[in-house]
Tab-separated table of C-alpha atoms in Angstrom:
chain	number	residue	atom	x	y	z
H	1	MET	CA	-16.322	-22.494	-7.781
H	2	ASN	CA	-17.835	-22.139	-4.334
H	3	PHE	CA	-21.226	-20.968	-3.245
H	4	VAL	CA	-21.154	-17.452	-1.801
H	5	ASP	CA	-23.399	-16.743	1.152
H	6	TYR	CA	-24.350	-13.097	0.600
H	7	TYR	CA	-26.528	-12.993	3.714
H	8	LYS	CA	-23.566	-14.029	5.815
H	9	ILE	CA	-21.354	-11.398	4.154
H	10	LEU	CA	-23.806	-8.635	5.055
H	11	GLY	CA	-24.459	-10.228	8.450
H	12	ILE	CA	-28.219	-10.347	7.967
H	13	ASP	CA	-31.013	-12.852	8.221
H	14	LYS	CA	-32.640	-14.386	5.142
H	15	LYS	CA	-35.840	-12.640	6.123
H	16	ALA	CA	-34.159	-9.216	6.219
H	17	SER	CA	-36.199	-6.410	4.672
H	18	GLU	CA	-34.969	-4.237	1.801
H	19	GLN	CA	-34.291	-1.506	4.353
H	20	GLU	CA	-32.253	-3.850	6.531
H	21	VAL	CA	-30.165	-4.954	3.541
H	22	LYS	CA	-29.452	-1.323	2.675
H	23	LYS	CA	-28.589	-0.490	6.274
H	24	ALA	CA	-26.230	-3.449	6.629
H	25	TYR	CA	-24.550	-2.669	3.325
H	26	ARG	CA	-24.015	1.005	4.187
H	27	LYS	CA	-22.610	0.186	7.593
H	28	LEU	CA	-20.097	-2.266	6.134
H	29	ALA	CA	-19.277	0.042	3.210
H	30	ARG	CA	-18.346	2.779	5.690
H	31	LYS	CA	-16.120	0.315	7.498
H	32	TYR	CA	-14.346	-1.220	4.509
H	33	HIS	CA	-14.379	1.525	1.864
H	34	PRO	CA	-10.925	1.475	0.183
H	35	ASP	CA	-10.571	5.250	0.508
H	36	LEU	CA	-10.860	4.887	4.254
H	37	ASN	CA	-8.539	1.882	4.384
H	38	PRO	CA	-5.523	2.762	2.274
H	39	GLU	CA	-2.965	-0.008	1.866
H	40	SER	CA	-5.347	-2.594	3.302
H	41	LYS	CA	-5.729	-5.544	0.950
H	42	GLU	CA	-8.111	-7.156	3.405
H	43	ALA	CA	-10.471	-4.154	3.325
H	44	GLU	CA	-10.311	-4.099	-0.468
H	45	VAL	CA	-11.353	-7.743	-0.677
H	46	LYS	CA	-14.056	-7.246	1.935
H	47	PHE	CA	-15.402	-4.174	0.129
H	48	LYS	CA	-15.689	-6.123	-3.101
H	49	GLU	CA	-17.540	-8.877	-1.278
H	50	ILE	CA	-20.043	-6.538	0.331
H	51	ASN	CA	-20.600	-4.745	-2.969
H	52	GLU	CA	-21.296	-8.026	-4.667
H	53	ALA	CA	-23.648	-9.007	-1.851
H	54	ASN	CA	-25.433	-5.683	-2.276
H	55	GLU	CA	-25.692	-6.166	-6.040
H	56	VAL	CA	-27.556	-9.385	-5.344
H	57	LEU	CA	-29.551	-8.752	-2.187
H	58	GLY	CA	-30.157	-5.056	-2.872
H	59	ASN	CA	-31.830	-5.883	-6.173
H	60	ALA	CA	-35.235	-7.541	-5.865
H	61	GLU	CA	-34.890	-9.565	-9.061
H	62	ASN	CA	-31.383	-10.809	-8.240
H	63	ARG	CA	-32.345	-11.621	-4.685
H	64	LYS	CA	-35.326	-13.628	-5.860
H	65	LYS	CA	-33.142	-15.660	-8.193
H	66	TYR	CA	-30.487	-16.132	-5.522
H	67	ASP	CA	-33.039	-17.190	-2.914
H	68	LYS	CA	-34.690	-19.569	-5.355
H	69	TYR	CA	-31.579	-21.445	-6.367
H	70	GLY	CA	-29.234	-20.635	-3.492
H	71	LYS	CA	-26.860	-23.483	-2.931
H	72	ASP	CA	-28.198	-25.294	-5.999
H	73	TRP	CA	-26.944	-22.476	-8.211
H	74	GLN	CA	-25.358	-24.923	-10.653
H	75	HIS	CA	-28.691	-26.521	-11.170
H	76	GLY	CA	-30.201	-23.028	-11.426
H	77	GLU	CA	-27.781	-22.142	-14.179
H	78	GLU	CA	-28.880	-25.143	-16.199
H	79	PHE	CA	-32.502	-24.245	-15.583
H	80	GLU	CA	-31.912	-20.642	-16.731
H	81	LYS	CA	-30.163	-21.875	-19.873
H	82	ALA	CA	-33.058	-24.152	-20.660
H	83	GLN	CA	-35.466	-21.263	-20.186
H	84	GLN	CA	-33.359	-18.979	-22.406
H	85	GLN	CA	-33.230	-21.622	-25.099
H	86	GLN	CA	-36.954	-21.887	-24.969
H	87	ARG	CA	-37.295	-18.101	-25.354
H	88	HIS	CA	-34.911	-18.115	-28.319
H	89	GLN	CA	-36.867	-20.792	-30.055
H	90	GLN	CA	-40.023	-18.824	-29.582
H	91	SER	CA	-38.534	-15.643	-31.033
H	92	SER	CA	-36.897	-15.114	-34.452
H	93	ARG	CA	-34.625	-17.948	-35.395
H	94	GLY	CA	-30.908	-17.763	-36.134
H	95	GLN	CA	-30.124	-14.459	-34.419
H	96	GLN	CA	-28.317	-14.994	-31.188
H	97	ARG	CA	-28.466	-12.215	-28.727
H	98	HIS	CA	-26.092	-11.852	-25.857
H	99	GLN	CA	-27.367	-9.730	-23.100
H	100	GLN	CA	-24.646	-7.821	-21.429
H	101	PRO	CA	-25.631	-6.308	-18.132
H	102	GLY	CA	-25.054	-2.598	-17.736
H	103	GLY	CA	-21.410	-1.979	-17.026
H	104	GLY	CA	-19.471	1.081	-15.963
H	105	GLY	CA	-18.947	2.510	-12.522
H	106	SER	CA	-15.961	1.913	-10.374
H	107	PHE	CA	-16.168	-1.878	-10.484
H	108	SER	CA	-14.977	-4.005	-13.312
H	109	GLU	CA	-15.945	-7.560	-14.130
H	110	ASP	CA	-12.813	-8.695	-12.339
H	111	ASP	CA	-14.323	-7.430	-9.114
H	112	PHE	CA	-17.012	-10.075	-9.108
H	113	SER	CA	-16.639	-13.665	-8.002
H	114	ASP	CA	-17.009	-16.584	-10.395
H	115	PHE	CA	-20.137	-17.514	-8.515
H	116	PHE	CA	-21.685	-14.119	-9.285
H	117	GLU	CA	-20.573	-14.241	-12.913
H	118	SER	CA	-22.084	-17.667	-13.418
H	119	MET	CA	-25.373	-16.702	-11.840
H	120	PHE	CA	-25.836	-13.116	-12.978
H	121	GLY	CA	-23.436	-12.619	-15.873
H	122	GLY	CA	-20.914	-9.760	-16.074
H	123	ALA	CA	-20.433	-6.759	-13.895
H	124	ARG	CA	-23.369	-4.724	-12.809
H	125	SER	CA	-23.158	-1.476	-11.098
H	126	SER	CA	-25.428	0.038	-8.562
H	127	SER	CA	-26.135	3.712	-9.055
H	128	GLN	CA	-23.964	4.643	-6.112
H	129	HIS	CA	-20.685	3.692	-7.729
H	130	GLY	CA	-20.173	6.013	-10.610
H	131	THR	CA	-17.174	8.246	-9.995
H	132	ARG	CA	-15.397	7.916	-13.277
H	133	GLY	CA	-11.786	8.925	-12.846
H	134	PHE	CA	-10.492	12.034	-14.556
H	135	LYS	CA	-7.001	11.409	-13.325
H	136	GLY	CA	-5.472	8.192	-14.636
H	137	GLN	CA	-5.214	5.236	-12.326
H	138	ASP	CA	-2.219	5.074	-10.009
H	139	PHE	CA	0.069	2.093	-10.404
H	140	ASN	CA	1.829	0.318	-7.580
H	141	ALA	CA	5.030	-1.626	-7.984
H	142	GLU	CA	7.409	-3.318	-5.611
H	143	LEU	CA	11.140	-3.480	-5.997
H	144	GLN	CA	13.353	-5.753	-3.985
H	145	LEU	CA	16.918	-4.614	-3.526
H	146	ASP	CA	19.894	-5.640	-1.512
H	147	LEU	CA	21.316	-3.324	1.120
H	148	LYS	CA	24.496	-3.150	-0.970
H	149	ASP	CA	22.439	-1.882	-3.937
H	150	VAL	CA	21.323	1.206	-2.056
H	151	TYR	CA	24.707	2.189	-0.691
H	152	GLN	CA	25.190	4.263	-3.830
H	153	SER	CA	22.665	6.035	-6.063
H	154	HIS	CA	22.136	4.067	-9.217
H	155	GLN	CA	19.911	3.895	-12.243
H	156	GLN	CA	17.578	1.080	-13.009
H	157	VAL	CA	15.118	0.477	-15.815
H	158	LEU	CA	11.752	-0.815	-14.697
H	159	THR	CA	9.039	-2.229	-16.909
H	160	VAL	CA	5.646	-1.229	-15.594
H	161	ASN	CA	2.596	-2.199	-17.660
H	162	GLY	CA	4.786	-2.649	-20.707
H	163	ASN	CA	6.405	0.785	-20.384
H	164	LYS	CA	10.082	1.142	-19.635
H	165	ILE	CA	10.821	3.663	-16.917
H	166	ARG	CA	14.343	4.813	-16.160
H	167	LEU	CA	14.633	5.400	-12.480
H	168	THR	CA	17.354	6.827	-10.287
H	169	ILE	CA	17.323	5.050	-6.971
H	170	PRO	CA	18.811	7.400	-4.417
H	171	ALA	CA	21.400	6.071	-1.998
H	172	GLY	CA	20.164	5.567	1.545
H	173	ILE	CA	16.610	4.599	0.679
H	174	GLU	CA	14.850	2.885	3.581
H	175	ASN	CA	13.255	-0.528	3.741
H	176	ASP	CA	9.513	-0.255	2.927
H	177	GLN	CA	9.957	3.310	1.689
H	178	VAL	CA	7.581	4.342	-1.083
H	179	ILE	CA	8.641	6.659	-3.879
H	180	LYS	CA	6.122	8.437	-6.064
H	181	ILE	CA	6.925	8.888	-9.752
H	182	LYS	CA	4.587	11.558	-10.982
H	183	GLY	CA	2.612	10.956	-14.153
H	184	LYS	CA	3.869	7.409	-14.753
H	185	GLY	CA	0.536	5.757	-13.989
H	186	ALA	CA	-2.311	5.207	-16.428
H	187	PRO	CA	-3.191	8.059	-18.802
H	188	GLY	CA	-5.858	10.518	-17.677
H	189	VAL	CA	-9.353	10.659	-19.130
H	190	ASN	CA	-10.651	13.667	-21.114
H	191	GLY	CA	-7.353	15.510	-20.736
H	192	GLY	CA	-7.047	14.712	-17.053
H	193	PRO	CA	-3.613	14.245	-15.480
H	194	ASN	CA	-1.892	10.883	-15.681
H	195	GLY	CA	-1.896	8.675	-12.650
H	196	ASP	CA	1.252	8.252	-10.599
H	197	LEU	CA	3.520	5.309	-10.078
H	198	TYR	CA	4.234	4.298	-6.500
H	199	ILE	CA	7.249	2.082	-5.970
H	200	LYS	CA	7.714	0.337	-2.668
H	201	PHE	CA	11.275	-0.674	-1.914
H	202	THR	CA	11.986	-3.775	0.073
H	203	ILE	CA	15.595	-3.786	1.195
H	204	GLN	CA	17.054	-7.139	2.036
H	205	ASN	CA	20.040	-7.173	4.290
H	206	LYS	CA	22.400	-10.081	3.734
H	207	THR	CA	25.399	-8.339	5.267
H	208	SER	CA	26.777	-8.653	8.762
H	209	PHE	CA	25.802	-5.038	9.426
H	210	LYS	CA	22.544	-3.958	10.985
H	211	ARG	CA	21.045	-0.713	9.838
H	212	ASP	CA	19.081	1.932	11.657
H	213	GLY	CA	18.516	4.732	9.173
H	214	LYS	CA	21.884	6.284	8.460
H	215	ASN	CA	23.750	4.370	11.158
H	216	LEU	CA	25.201	0.902	10.856
H	217	TYR	CA	25.916	-1.507	13.668
H	218	ALA	CA	28.232	-4.493	13.791
H	219	ASP	CA	29.739	-6.840	16.342
H	220	ILE	CA	33.458	-7.447	16.225
H	221	ASP	CA	35.493	-10.182	17.851
H	222	LEU	CA	38.445	-9.028	19.947
H	223	ASP	CA	41.025	-11.436	21.269
H	224	LEU	CA	41.596	-11.448	24.995
H	225	TYR	CA	45.232	-10.370	24.867
H	226	THR	CA	44.612	-7.313	22.653
H	227	ALA	CA	41.688	-6.391	24.904
H	228	LEU	CA	43.918	-6.577	27.975
H	229	LEU	CA	47.156	-5.170	26.653
H	230	GLY	CA	45.904	-2.884	23.876
H	231	GLY	CA	47.020	-2.891	20.273
H	232	GLU	CA	45.740	-2.617	16.738
H	233	MET	CA	43.326	-4.609	14.649
H	234	GLU	CA	41.559	-4.454	11.315
H	235	ALA	CA	37.823	-4.055	11.080
H	236	GLU	CA	35.434	-4.451	8.187
H	237	THR	CA	33.315	-1.411	7.288
H	238	PHE	CA	30.659	-1.238	4.571
H	239	ASP	CA	33.148	0.039	2.014
H	240	GLY	CA	36.406	-1.558	3.034
H	241	LYS	CA	38.734	-2.223	5.931
H	242	VAL	CA	39.949	0.218	8.589
H	243	LYS	CA	42.622	-0.049	11.242
H	244	LEU	CA	41.463	0.307	14.832
H	245	LYS	CA	43.495	1.218	17.895
H	246	ILE	CA	42.470	-0.834	20.885
H	247	ALA	CA	43.035	0.720	24.283
H	248	ALA	CA	44.533	-1.470	26.983
H	249	GLU	CA	42.003	-3.046	29.369
H	250	THR	CA	39.099	-2.654	26.994
H	251	PRO	CA	36.002	-4.142	28.661
H	252	ASN	CA	33.750	-6.603	26.870
H	253	LYS	CA	30.878	-5.064	24.830
H	254	THR	CA	32.649	-1.705	24.556
H	255	LYS	CA	31.160	0.336	21.711
H	256	VAL	CA	33.214	2.486	19.369
H	257	LYS	CA	31.804	4.933	16.898
H	258	LEU	CA	33.452	5.323	13.489
H	259	LYS	CA	32.231	8.675	12.289
H	260	GLY	CA	31.096	8.857	8.677
H	261	LYS	CA	31.492	5.118	8.143
H	262	GLY	CA	27.785	4.399	8.273
H	263	PHE	CA	25.141	4.466	5.560
H	264	PRO	CA	24.542	7.363	3.133
H	265	VAL	CA	21.956	9.896	4.288
H	266	TYR	CA	18.915	9.773	1.988
H	267	ARG	CA	18.930	12.600	-0.560
H	268	LYS	CA	21.967	14.268	1.045
H	269	GLU	CA	24.973	13.792	-1.119
H	270	ASN	CA	28.250	12.850	0.546
H	271	GLN	CA	26.707	12.704	3.982
H	272	PHE	CA	27.068	9.491	5.896
H	273	GLY	CA	25.959	8.186	9.243
H	274	ASP	CA	28.221	6.405	11.712
H	275	LEU	CA	29.318	2.824	12.141
H	276	ILE	CA	29.002	1.578	15.693
H	277	LEU	CA	31.131	-1.430	16.530
H	278	THR	CA	30.673	-3.542	19.627
H	279	TYR	CA	33.690	-5.536	20.821
H	280	HIS	CA	33.102	-9.105	21.856
H	281	ILE	CA	36.089	-10.441	23.717
H	282	GLN	CA	36.945	-13.966	22.748
H	283	ALA	CA	38.377	-16.179	25.507
H	284	PRO	CA	41.029	-18.601	24.248
H	285	THR	CA	40.060	-22.267	24.045
H	286	ASN	CA	41.981	-25.542	23.960
H	287	LEU	CA	44.538	-24.247	26.451
H	288	SER	CA	47.809	-26.095	26.756
H	289	ASP	CA	49.088	-27.192	30.167
H	290	LYS	CA	51.564	-24.348	30.138
H	291	GLU	CA	48.840	-21.776	29.365
H	292	LYS	CA	46.643	-23.176	32.107
H	293	ALA	CA	49.514	-22.907	34.566
H	294	LEU	CA	50.156	-19.298	33.569
H	295	PHE	CA	46.481	-18.399	33.937
H	296	LYS	CA	46.426	-19.976	37.363
H	297	GLU	CA	49.426	-17.846	38.277
H	298	LEU	CA	47.584	-14.780	37.033
H	299	GLN	CA	44.515	-15.808	39.030
H	300	LYS	CA	46.609	-15.979	42.196
H	301	LEU	CA	47.864	-12.445	41.563
H	302	ARG	CA	44.320	-10.967	41.512
U	1	MET	CA	1.063	29.560	-10.949
U	2	GLU	CA	1.447	28.051	-14.412
U	3	LYS	CA	-1.849	27.546	-16.173
U	4	GLN	CA	-0.674	24.284	-17.694
U	5	ASN	CA	-0.800	22.599	-14.299
U	6	LEU	CA	-4.293	23.855	-13.605
U	7	ILE	CA	-7.589	22.243	-14.463
U	8	GLU	CA	-10.700	24.262	-14.981
U	9	VAL	CA	-13.347	23.539	-12.363
U	10	LYS	CA	-16.071	23.805	-15.030
U	11	LYS	CA	-14.506	20.848	-16.835
U	12	LEU	CA	-14.427	18.842	-13.610
U	13	CYS	CA	-18.097	19.651	-12.905
U	14	VAL	CA	-19.024	18.173	-16.283
U	15	HIS	CA	-16.781	15.160	-15.910
U	16	TYR	CA	-17.905	14.201	-12.427
U	17	LYS	CA	-21.484	15.414	-12.980
U	18	ILE	CA	-21.225	17.479	-9.836
U	19	GLU	CA	-22.336	21.023	-9.068
U	20	TYR	CA	-19.933	23.916	-8.719
U	21	SER	CA	-21.252	24.593	-5.220
U	22	PHE	CA	-19.644	21.340	-4.055
U	23	PHE	CA	-16.219	22.578	-5.177
U	24	GLU	CA	-16.909	25.935	-3.521
U	25	GLU	CA	-17.786	24.206	-0.286
U	26	LEU	CA	-14.580	22.142	-0.414
U	27	ASP	CA	-12.673	25.374	-1.003
U	28	HIS	CA	-14.375	27.091	1.968
U	29	LYS	CA	-13.425	24.203	4.240
U	30	GLY	CA	-9.847	24.384	2.994
U	31	LEU	CA	-9.946	20.932	1.426
U	32	ILE	CA	-9.047	22.237	-2.025
U	33	GLN	CA	-7.804	25.575	-3.259
U	34	ILE	CA	-9.631	27.229	-6.129
U	35	GLU	CA	-7.541	29.685	-8.155
U	36	THR	CA	-9.220	32.369	-10.249
U	37	LEU	CA	-7.468	33.362	-13.460
U	38	GLN	CA	-9.183	35.625	-15.989
U	39	LYS	CA	-12.544	35.010	-14.295
U	40	ASN	CA	-12.181	31.254	-14.657
U	41	GLN	CA	-11.797	28.920	-11.703
U	42	TYR	CA	-9.095	26.286	-11.569
U	43	ILE	CA	-7.590	23.752	-9.237
U	44	HIS	CA	-4.079	22.370	-9.379
U	45	GLN	CA	-3.798	19.009	-11.119
U	46	ASP	CA	-1.880	17.542	-8.167
U	47	VAL	CA	-5.003	17.643	-6.000
U	48	VAL	CA	-7.209	15.795	-8.486
U	49	GLY	CA	-6.421	12.442	-6.819
U	50	ASP	CA	-7.574	13.769	-3.437
U	51	LEU	CA	-10.573	15.422	-5.050
U	52	GLU	CA	-11.685	12.131	-6.578
U	53	ARG	CA	-11.372	10.485	-3.179
U	54	MET	CA	-13.545	13.252	-1.670
U	55	ILE	CA	-16.193	12.751	-4.358
U	56	ARG	CA	-16.250	9.004	-3.763
U	57	ILE	CA	-16.605	9.467	-0.009
U	58	TYR	CA	-19.373	12.009	-0.603
U	59	ARG	CA	-21.274	9.877	-3.095
U	60	GLU	CA	-20.670	6.328	-2.014
U	61	LEU	CA	-20.790	6.854	1.730
U	62	ASN	CA	-23.135	9.854	1.924
U	63	VAL	CA	-20.598	11.851	3.922
U	64	ASN	CA	-20.973	15.630	3.805
U	65	VAL	CA	-18.108	18.103	3.373
U	66	GLU	CA	-17.573	18.528	7.136
U	67	GLY	CA	-17.387	14.743	7.406
U	68	ILE	CA	-14.887	14.590	4.540
U	69	ASP	CA	-12.742	17.113	6.413
U	70	VAL	CA	-12.807	14.912	9.529
U	71	VAL	CA	-12.045	11.786	7.453
U	72	PHE	CA	-9.090	13.461	5.748
U	73	ASN	CA	-7.671	14.686	9.045
U	74	LEU	CA	-7.914	11.200	10.498
U	75	LEU	CA	-6.379	9.669	7.392
U	76	GLN	CA	-3.452	12.079	7.686
U	77	LYS	CA	-3.029	11.078	11.293
U	78	GLU	CA	-3.198	7.408	10.330
U	79	LEU	CA	-0.603	7.941	7.617
U	80	ARG	CA	1.799	9.522	10.112
U	81	MET	CA	1.259	6.617	12.488
U	82	ARG	CA	1.867	4.094	9.722
U	83	GLU	CA	5.139	5.840	8.895
U	84	GLU	CA	6.098	5.710	12.544
U	85	ILE	CA	5.289	1.987	12.723
U	86	LYS	CA	7.371	1.402	9.604
U	87	ALA	CA	10.341	3.221	11.158
U	88	LEU	CA	9.929	1.302	14.415
U	89	LYS	CA	9.730	-2.013	12.572
U	90	ASN	CA	12.961	-1.191	10.778
U	91	LYS	CA	14.530	-0.308	14.130
U	92	LEU	CA	13.345	-3.601	15.545
U	93	ARG	CA	15.462	-5.405	12.963
U	94	LEU	CA	18.454	-4.262	15.000
U	95	TYR	CA	17.454	-6.632	17.757
U	96	THR	CA	16.635	-9.680	15.681
U	97	HIS	CA	19.125	-12.172	14.342
U	98	ASP	CA	17.324	-12.898	11.097
U	99	PHE	CA	16.838	-9.969	8.824
């Protein structure tokens, strides 16, 4: 457990007045408030830190205790225990009383550092944080899928907070796309609506195709002779092989578009993007003496 | 509008310990839409999440309703930009070898 420098967190001097503590806290709260920084884990952590700092430095009693023991908090804890023991002995014997600090508000005990817990006990809440939710809490989940998994719509059963949720994953879903499942979050309070479940999809691509939305891209090797003289060849698409006609004298890096051979269009049944193939002409290697001689002859003709 | 998807504003005032005038002000600024059915005021349950965010901004950051309007507009703009960045990042995968 490490010492937490609350003055440093609020960016104030140890001699800062009550007003200066409040001012520093408010300024940082406006900067890092989670409602103003959606999807920012860093802001969330920072906001918790500044709240904790405010719980300590914004409260005269807590600040006094913190200033007194500071870095020697472990020693302070022992001292406090000794004092408490003394108080217990002085009062009625046998009855142990555990003082739980006032809870509630939008911060739970989990929001406080171990350092805070050891010095001040459980969660405390300043009067400012008291918006009790009516709507249940939203849940966030992440689902990692392979590109092949999202080529077709399919059903999957997810377990979120112990509840099984049957989910239809639509074909063509994008990497990092977030889907909202209404009412599958935590239950509401006092008849309020349930929270929602947000699922973020991470699509891994282990195929040789590159994807840009509904279109797929791939490179294809083309032998020199077919490129020069024309012909036919087979090419791999996402759902099988196709035969391609190669025009004579096809230049290197020529692109061909195979209509409808791309990726499914999200939420549009039976609609597909295109597959764009780029030919990469392969020069023959390990030429025999005869081949070399023939190439030289060709060279002379140009 | 089906009543089952509506929540009575009176109930929300009690729950959040907030005056009705605050809801009225949000309605005037177009941040929420209050429906009146049989002389009772309701809001749609889908906006409760946004409403709670507005109350937090109002209470925890001392931002007034005009400020909340500005914040929400900027957040919308930020959301659109984040979506754009996401799309561009996905596009960028076209030009990288490892994906």
